Short mmCIF file of C-alpha atoms in Angstrom, two decimals:
data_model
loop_
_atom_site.label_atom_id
_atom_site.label_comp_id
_atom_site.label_asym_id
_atom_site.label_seq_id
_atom_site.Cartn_x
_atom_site.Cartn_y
_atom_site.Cartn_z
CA UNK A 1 0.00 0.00 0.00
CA UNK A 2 2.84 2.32 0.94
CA UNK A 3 3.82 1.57 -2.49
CA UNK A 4 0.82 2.95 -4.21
CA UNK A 5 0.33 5.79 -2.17
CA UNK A 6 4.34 6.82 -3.33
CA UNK A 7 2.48 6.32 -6.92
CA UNK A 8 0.27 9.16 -6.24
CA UNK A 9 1.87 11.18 -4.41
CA UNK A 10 4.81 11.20 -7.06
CA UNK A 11 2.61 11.66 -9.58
CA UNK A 12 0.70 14.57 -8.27
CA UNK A 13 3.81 16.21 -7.17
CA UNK A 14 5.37 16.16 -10.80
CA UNK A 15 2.03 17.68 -11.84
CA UNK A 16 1.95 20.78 -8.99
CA UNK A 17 5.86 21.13 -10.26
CA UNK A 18 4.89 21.77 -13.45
CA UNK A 19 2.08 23.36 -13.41
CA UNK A 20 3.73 25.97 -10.90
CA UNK A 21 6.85 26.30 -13.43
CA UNK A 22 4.48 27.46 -16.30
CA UNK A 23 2.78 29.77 -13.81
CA UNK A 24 5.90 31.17 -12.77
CA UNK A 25 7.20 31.51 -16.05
CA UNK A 26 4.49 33.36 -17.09
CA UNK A 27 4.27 35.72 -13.89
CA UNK A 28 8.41 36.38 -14.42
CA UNK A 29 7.87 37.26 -18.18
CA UNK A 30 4.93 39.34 -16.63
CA UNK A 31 6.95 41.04 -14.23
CA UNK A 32 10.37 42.17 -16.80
CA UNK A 33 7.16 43.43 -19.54
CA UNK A 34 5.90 45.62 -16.42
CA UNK A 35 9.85 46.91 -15.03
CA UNK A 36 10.62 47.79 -18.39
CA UNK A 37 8.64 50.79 -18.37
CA UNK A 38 10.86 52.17 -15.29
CA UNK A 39 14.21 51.60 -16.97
CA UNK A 40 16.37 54.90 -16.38
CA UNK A 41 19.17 56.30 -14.91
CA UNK A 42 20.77 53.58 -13.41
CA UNK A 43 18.26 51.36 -13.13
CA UNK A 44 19.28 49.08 -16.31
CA UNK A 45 17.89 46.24 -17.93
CA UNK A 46 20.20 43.63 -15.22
CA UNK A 47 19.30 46.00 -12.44
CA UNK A 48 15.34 45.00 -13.46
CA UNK A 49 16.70 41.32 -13.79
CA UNK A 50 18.33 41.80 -10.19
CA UNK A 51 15.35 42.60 -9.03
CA UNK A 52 12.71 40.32 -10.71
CA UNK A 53 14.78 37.45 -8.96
CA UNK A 54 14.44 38.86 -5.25
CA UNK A 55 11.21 38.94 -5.54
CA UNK A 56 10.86 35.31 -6.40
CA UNK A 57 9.95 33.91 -3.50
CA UNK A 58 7.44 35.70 -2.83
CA UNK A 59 5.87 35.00 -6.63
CA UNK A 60 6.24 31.32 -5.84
CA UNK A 61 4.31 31.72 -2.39
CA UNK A 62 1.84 33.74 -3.93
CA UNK A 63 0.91 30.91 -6.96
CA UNK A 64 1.28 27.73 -4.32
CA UNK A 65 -2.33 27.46 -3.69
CA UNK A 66 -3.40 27.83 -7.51
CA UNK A 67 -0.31 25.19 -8.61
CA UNK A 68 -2.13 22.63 -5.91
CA UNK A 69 -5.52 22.91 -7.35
CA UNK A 70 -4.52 22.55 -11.33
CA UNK A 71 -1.22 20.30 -10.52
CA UNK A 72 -3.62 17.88 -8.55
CA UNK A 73 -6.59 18.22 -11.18
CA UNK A 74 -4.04 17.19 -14.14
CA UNK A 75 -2.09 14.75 -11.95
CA UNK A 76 -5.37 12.82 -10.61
CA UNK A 77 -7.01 12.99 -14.21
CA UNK A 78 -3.98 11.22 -16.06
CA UNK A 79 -4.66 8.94 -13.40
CA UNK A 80 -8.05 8.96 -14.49
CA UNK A 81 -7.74 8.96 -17.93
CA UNK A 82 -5.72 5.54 -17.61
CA UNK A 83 -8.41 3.89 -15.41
CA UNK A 84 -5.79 3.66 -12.73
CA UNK A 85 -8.11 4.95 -10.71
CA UNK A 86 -10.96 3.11 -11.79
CA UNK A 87 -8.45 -0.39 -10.83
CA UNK A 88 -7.87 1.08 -7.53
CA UNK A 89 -11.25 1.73 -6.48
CA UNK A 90 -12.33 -2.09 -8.05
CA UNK A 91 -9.38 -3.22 -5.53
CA UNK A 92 -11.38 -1.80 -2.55
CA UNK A 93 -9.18 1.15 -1.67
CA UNK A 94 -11.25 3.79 -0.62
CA UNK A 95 -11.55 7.75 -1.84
CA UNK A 96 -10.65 8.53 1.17
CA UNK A 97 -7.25 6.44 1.06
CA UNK A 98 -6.60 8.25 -1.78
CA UNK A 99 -7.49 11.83 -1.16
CA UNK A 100 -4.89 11.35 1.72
CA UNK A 101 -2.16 9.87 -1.02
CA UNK A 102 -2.79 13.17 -2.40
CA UNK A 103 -2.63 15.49 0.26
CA UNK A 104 1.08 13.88 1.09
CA UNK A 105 3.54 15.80 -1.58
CA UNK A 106 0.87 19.05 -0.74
CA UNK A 107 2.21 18.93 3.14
CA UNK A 108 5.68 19.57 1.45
CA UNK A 109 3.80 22.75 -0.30
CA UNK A 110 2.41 23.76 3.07
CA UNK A 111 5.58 23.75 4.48
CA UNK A 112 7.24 25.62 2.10
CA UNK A 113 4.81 28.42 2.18
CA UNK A 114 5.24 28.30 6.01
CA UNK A 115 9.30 28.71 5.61
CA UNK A 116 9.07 31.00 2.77
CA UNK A 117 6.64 33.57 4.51
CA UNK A 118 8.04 33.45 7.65
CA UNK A 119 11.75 33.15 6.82
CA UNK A 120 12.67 34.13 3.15
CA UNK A 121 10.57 36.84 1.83
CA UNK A 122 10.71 39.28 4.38
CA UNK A 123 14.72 39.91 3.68
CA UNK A 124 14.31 39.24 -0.34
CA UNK A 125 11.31 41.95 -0.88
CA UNK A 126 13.35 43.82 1.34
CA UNK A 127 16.71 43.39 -0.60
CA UNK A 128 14.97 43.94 -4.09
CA UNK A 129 12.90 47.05 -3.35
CA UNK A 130 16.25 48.92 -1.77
CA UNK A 131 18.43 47.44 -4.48
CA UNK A 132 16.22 49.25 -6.58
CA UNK A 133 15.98 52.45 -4.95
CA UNK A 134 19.63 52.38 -4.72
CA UNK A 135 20.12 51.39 -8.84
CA UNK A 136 17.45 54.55 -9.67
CA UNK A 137 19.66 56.54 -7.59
CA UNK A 138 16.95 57.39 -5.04
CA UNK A 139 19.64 58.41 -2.20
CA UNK A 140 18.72 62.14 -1.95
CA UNK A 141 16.09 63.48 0.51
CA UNK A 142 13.10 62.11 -1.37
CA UNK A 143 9.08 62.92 -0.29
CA UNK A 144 6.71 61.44 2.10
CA UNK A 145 5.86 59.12 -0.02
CA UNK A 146 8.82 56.85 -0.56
CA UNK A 147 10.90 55.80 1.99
CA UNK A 148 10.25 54.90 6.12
CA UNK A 149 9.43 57.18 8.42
CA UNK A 150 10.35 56.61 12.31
CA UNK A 151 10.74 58.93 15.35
CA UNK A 152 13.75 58.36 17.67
CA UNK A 153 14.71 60.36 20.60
CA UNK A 154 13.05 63.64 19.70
CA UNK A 155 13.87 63.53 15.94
CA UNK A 156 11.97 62.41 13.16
CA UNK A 157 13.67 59.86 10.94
CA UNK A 158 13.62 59.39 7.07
CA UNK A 159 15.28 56.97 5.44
CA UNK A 160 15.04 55.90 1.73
CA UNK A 161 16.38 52.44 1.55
CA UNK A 162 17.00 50.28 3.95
CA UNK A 163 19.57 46.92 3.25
CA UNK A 164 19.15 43.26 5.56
CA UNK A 165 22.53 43.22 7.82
CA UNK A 166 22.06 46.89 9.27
CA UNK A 167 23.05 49.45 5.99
CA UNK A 168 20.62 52.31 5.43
CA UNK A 169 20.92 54.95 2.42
CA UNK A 170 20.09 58.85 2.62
CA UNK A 171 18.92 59.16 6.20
CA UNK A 172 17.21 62.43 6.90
CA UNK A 173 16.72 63.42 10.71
CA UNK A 174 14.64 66.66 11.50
CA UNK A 175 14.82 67.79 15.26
CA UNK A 176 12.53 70.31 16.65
CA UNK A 177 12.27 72.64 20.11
CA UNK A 178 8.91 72.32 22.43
CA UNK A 179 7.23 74.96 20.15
CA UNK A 180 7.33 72.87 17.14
CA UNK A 181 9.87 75.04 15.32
CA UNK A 182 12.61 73.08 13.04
CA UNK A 183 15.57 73.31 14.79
CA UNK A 184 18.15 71.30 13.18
CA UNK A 185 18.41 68.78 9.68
CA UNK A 186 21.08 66.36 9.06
CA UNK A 187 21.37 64.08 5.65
CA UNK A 188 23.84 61.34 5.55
CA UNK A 189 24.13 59.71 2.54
CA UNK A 190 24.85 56.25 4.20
CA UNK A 191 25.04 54.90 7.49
CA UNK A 192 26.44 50.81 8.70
CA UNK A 193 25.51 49.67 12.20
CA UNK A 194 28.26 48.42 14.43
CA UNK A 195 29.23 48.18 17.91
CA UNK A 196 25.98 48.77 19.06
CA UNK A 197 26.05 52.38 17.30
CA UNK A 198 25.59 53.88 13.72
CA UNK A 199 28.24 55.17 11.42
CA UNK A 200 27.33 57.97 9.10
CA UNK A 201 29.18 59.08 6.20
CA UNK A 202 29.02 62.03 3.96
CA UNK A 203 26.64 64.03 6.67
CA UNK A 204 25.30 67.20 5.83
CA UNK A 205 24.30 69.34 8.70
CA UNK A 206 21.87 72.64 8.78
CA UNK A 207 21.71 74.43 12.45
CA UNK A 208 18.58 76.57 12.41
CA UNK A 209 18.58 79.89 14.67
CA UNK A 210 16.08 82.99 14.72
CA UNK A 211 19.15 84.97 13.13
CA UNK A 212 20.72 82.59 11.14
CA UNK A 213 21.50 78.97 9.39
CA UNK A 214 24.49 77.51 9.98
CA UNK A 215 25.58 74.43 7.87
CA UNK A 216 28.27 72.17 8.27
CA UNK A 217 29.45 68.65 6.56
CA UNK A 218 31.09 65.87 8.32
CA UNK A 219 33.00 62.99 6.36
CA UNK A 220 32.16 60.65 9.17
CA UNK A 221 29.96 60.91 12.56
CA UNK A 222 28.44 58.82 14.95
CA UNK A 223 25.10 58.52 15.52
CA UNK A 224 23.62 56.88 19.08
CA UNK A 225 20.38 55.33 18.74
CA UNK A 226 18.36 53.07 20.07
CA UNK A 227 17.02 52.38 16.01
CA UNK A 228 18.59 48.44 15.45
CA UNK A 229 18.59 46.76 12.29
CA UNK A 230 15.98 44.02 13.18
CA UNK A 231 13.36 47.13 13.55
CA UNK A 232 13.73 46.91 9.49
CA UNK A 233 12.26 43.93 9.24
CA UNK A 234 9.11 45.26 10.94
CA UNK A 235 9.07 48.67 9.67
CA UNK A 236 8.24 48.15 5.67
CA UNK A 237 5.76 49.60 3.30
CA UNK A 238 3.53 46.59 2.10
CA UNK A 239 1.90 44.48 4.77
CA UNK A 240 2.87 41.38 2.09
CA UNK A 241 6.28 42.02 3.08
CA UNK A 242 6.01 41.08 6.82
CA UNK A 243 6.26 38.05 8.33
CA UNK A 244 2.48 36.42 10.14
CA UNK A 245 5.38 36.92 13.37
CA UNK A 246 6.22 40.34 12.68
CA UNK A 247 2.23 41.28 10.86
CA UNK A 248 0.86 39.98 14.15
CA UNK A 249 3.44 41.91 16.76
CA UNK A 250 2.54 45.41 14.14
CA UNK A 251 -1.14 45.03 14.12
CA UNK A 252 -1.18 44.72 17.78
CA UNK A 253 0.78 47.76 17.40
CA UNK A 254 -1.20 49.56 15.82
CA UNK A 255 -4.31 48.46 18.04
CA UNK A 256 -3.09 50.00 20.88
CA UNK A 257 -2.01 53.45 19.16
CA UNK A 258 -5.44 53.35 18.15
CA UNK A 259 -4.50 53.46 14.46
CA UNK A 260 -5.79 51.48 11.65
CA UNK A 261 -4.47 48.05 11.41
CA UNK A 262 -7.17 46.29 9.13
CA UNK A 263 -5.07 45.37 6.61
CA UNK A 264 -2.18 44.29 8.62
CA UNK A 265 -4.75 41.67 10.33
CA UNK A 266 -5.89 40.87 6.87
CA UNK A 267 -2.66 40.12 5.64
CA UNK A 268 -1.70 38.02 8.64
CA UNK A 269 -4.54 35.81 8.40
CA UNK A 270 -4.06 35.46 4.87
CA UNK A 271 -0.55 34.25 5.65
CA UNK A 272 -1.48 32.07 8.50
CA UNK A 273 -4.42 30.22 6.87
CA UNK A 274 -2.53 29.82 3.78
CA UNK A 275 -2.52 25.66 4.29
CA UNK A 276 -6.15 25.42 4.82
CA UNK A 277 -6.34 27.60 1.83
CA UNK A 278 -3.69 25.20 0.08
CA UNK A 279 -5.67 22.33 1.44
CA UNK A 280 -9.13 23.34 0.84
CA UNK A 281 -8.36 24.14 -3.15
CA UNK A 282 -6.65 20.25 -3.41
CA UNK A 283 -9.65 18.90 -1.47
CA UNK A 284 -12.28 20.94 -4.79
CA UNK A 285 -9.78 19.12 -7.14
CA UNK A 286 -10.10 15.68 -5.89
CA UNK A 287 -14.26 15.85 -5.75
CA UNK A 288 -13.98 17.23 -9.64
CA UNK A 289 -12.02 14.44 -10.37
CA UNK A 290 -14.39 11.92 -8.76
CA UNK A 291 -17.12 13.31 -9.98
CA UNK A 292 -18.30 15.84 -12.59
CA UNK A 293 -14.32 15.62 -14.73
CA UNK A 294 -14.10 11.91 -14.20
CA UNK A 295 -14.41 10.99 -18.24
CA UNK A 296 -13.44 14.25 -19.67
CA UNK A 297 -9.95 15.56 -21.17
CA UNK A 298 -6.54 16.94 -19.08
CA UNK A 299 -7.47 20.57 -21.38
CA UNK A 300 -11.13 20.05 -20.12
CA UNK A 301 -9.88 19.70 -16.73
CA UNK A 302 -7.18 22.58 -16.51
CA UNK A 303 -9.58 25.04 -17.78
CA UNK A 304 -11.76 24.03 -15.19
CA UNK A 305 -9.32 24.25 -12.80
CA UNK A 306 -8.25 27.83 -13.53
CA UNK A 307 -11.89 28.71 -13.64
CA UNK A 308 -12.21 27.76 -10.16
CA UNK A 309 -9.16 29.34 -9.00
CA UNK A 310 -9.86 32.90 -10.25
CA UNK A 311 -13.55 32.32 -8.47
CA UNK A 312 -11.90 31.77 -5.08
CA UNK A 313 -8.69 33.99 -5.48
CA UNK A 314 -11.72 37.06 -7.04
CA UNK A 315 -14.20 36.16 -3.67
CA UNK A 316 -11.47 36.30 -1.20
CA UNK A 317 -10.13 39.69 -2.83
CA UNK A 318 -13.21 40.99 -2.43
CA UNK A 319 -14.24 40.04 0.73
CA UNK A 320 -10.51 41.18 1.92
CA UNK A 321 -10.63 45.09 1.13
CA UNK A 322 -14.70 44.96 2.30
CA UNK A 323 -13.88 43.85 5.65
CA UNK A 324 -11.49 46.98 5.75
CA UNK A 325 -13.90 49.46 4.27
CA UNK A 326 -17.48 47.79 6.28
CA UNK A 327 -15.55 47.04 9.43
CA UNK A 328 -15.83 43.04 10.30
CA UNK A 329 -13.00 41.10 11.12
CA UNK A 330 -10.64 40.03 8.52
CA UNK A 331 -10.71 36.54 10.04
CA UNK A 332 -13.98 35.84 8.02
CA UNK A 333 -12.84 37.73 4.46
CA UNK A 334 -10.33 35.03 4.86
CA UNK A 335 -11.89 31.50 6.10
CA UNK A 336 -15.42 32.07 4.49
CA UNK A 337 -13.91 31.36 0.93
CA UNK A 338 -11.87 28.33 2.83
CA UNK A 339 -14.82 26.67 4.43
CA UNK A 340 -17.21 27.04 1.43
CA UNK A 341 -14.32 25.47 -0.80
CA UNK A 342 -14.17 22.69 2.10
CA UNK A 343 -18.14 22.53 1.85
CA UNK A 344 -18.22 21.70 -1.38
CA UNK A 345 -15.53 19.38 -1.57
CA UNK A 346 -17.07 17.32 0.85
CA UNK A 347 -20.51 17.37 -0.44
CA UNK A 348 -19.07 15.96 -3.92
CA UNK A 349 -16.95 13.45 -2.16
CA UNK A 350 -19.59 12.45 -0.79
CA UNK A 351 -22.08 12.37 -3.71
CA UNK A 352 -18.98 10.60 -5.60
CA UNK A 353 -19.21 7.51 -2.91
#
């Protein structure tokens, strides 16, 4: 039996590979047609390249679920299609023994979404997206909009790019008096943490009096802060670039500054429900397969199952930014799509037997 349930499993497995390879191919090709557009300066076409692979991980968790529900569709309907199936079920082994073949090589998915959302992507999105405000030369004081913002000790803090290891580019610290007047700006071009402090370089330093400005530049300083590196990996634009560790410790956070945090929730539940997602989409592909795409063609069937992956990828999209904009917990724009795609999995299963 252990045997037969290797058959399966390597079978499916081949199929998820595959499918997610053509997926990915097409999402890469995707991505350089959509970069090329923002080729200048020095942001070049193996700049764009550089960054199209950081952000791979994060393009292979994103197309896991969708790979399990077409990989497992194709890989139980060649199955099908060679009455394999039909032998093992006129052998006595149950749908149930073989739904659980199945779900084998998609535990090695699961856990490769865990390790890749909790471990990997944080530090490549990270890397890419300052690798590429570096290559566009983004290094000057920039605008509100790019960048992270932070306050430290009295001063606000800019920076525009920050690197994994402790290396931030164009920091920007305003300082102002208890009447909310400007009192000081300093811009260093670069700064490395070590020995528990920051060293700037190139800083650029305008005193402002009542009378006067004075300005002064500095080829290296010290700055003393109690900013650390690891703050980096919280402190990001994109909720999609945190951790479910680090998107649960921020939207707490933000709970108790009273801010809004919906979409940090949102995108930690995504994250953490990610293998009943995973699992609930394989669990639709096995009832199809039992039942209404038993005796029809792979095309038939991979059509079929990219029809019902847009369905539940378009419902939980919209039920994500509703929960934000009508209030209810995220929890439910997230499992609702789950537990209906469970639902109906079982009730064909079951209709199947």
């Amino acid at each position: 039996m252990s045997r037969l349930d290797g058959y399966i499993a390597r079978t499916v497995m081949l199929s998820i590979l595959a499918v997610l390879m053509v997926i990915l191919g097409l999402d890469v090709i995707s991505a350089i047609v959509d970069q090329l557009g923002e080729l200048e300066g020095g942001y070049q076409f193996g700049n764009m390249l550089e960054y199209v692979l950081w952000t791979l991980p994060e393009r292979i968790y994103s197309q896991l679920g969708f790979s399990a529900l077409v990989g497992c569709m194709v890989g139980l309907g060649t199955l099908a299609s060679t009455s394999e199936l039909t032998v093992m079920r006129a052998s006595g082994i149950s749908i149930g023994r073989i739904a659980w073949a199945v779900m084998k090589p998609v535990l090695v998915l699961i856990v490769l979404g865990l390790v890749l959302a909790e471990l990997v992507i944080p530090m490549t999105n990270q890397e890419a997206n300052s690798r590429k405000a570096i290559a566009k030369g983004e290094l000057e004081a920039v605008g509100l909009e790019q960048g992270l913002w932070l306050q430290d000790d009295g001063e606000f803090v800019h920076f525009n790019a920050a690197l994994p290891g402790g290396t931030l580019f164009g920091i920007t610290r305003y300082r102002f008096d208890e009447n909310h007047q400007l009192q000081k700006v300093v811009f260093s071009e670069r700064g490395h943490f070590a020995s528990g402090h920051w060293e700037l370089q190139n800083s650029r330093q305008t005193t402002l009096t009542p009378e006067r400005a004075d300005s002064s530049i500095e080829a290296r300083s010290v700055w003393d802060s109690d900013i650390s590196p690891d703050l980096f990996a919280m402190v990001v634009p994109l909720p999609s670039d945190l951790s479910p560790r680090n998107l649960w410790s921020y939207a707490q956070f933000l709970d108790r500054k009273g801010e809004e945090s919906g979409r940090y929730w949102l995108a930690f539940w995504k994250k953490v429900l990610q293998p009943l997602t995973i699992a609930g989409l394989v669990m639709m592909a096995i009832s199809f397969i039992f039942g209404p795409l038993r005796e029809v063609t792979t095309g038939l069937r991979v059509f079929m199952g990219v029809i019902v992956g847009i369905v539940f990828q378009t419902v939980q999209d919209m039920l994500g930014p509703s929960s934000v904009v009508f209030g209810f917990p995220p929890l439910i724009a997230v499992i609702v799509p789950i537990l209906a795609s469970f639902l109906l999995g079982w009730l064909m299963l079951k209709r199947a037997r």
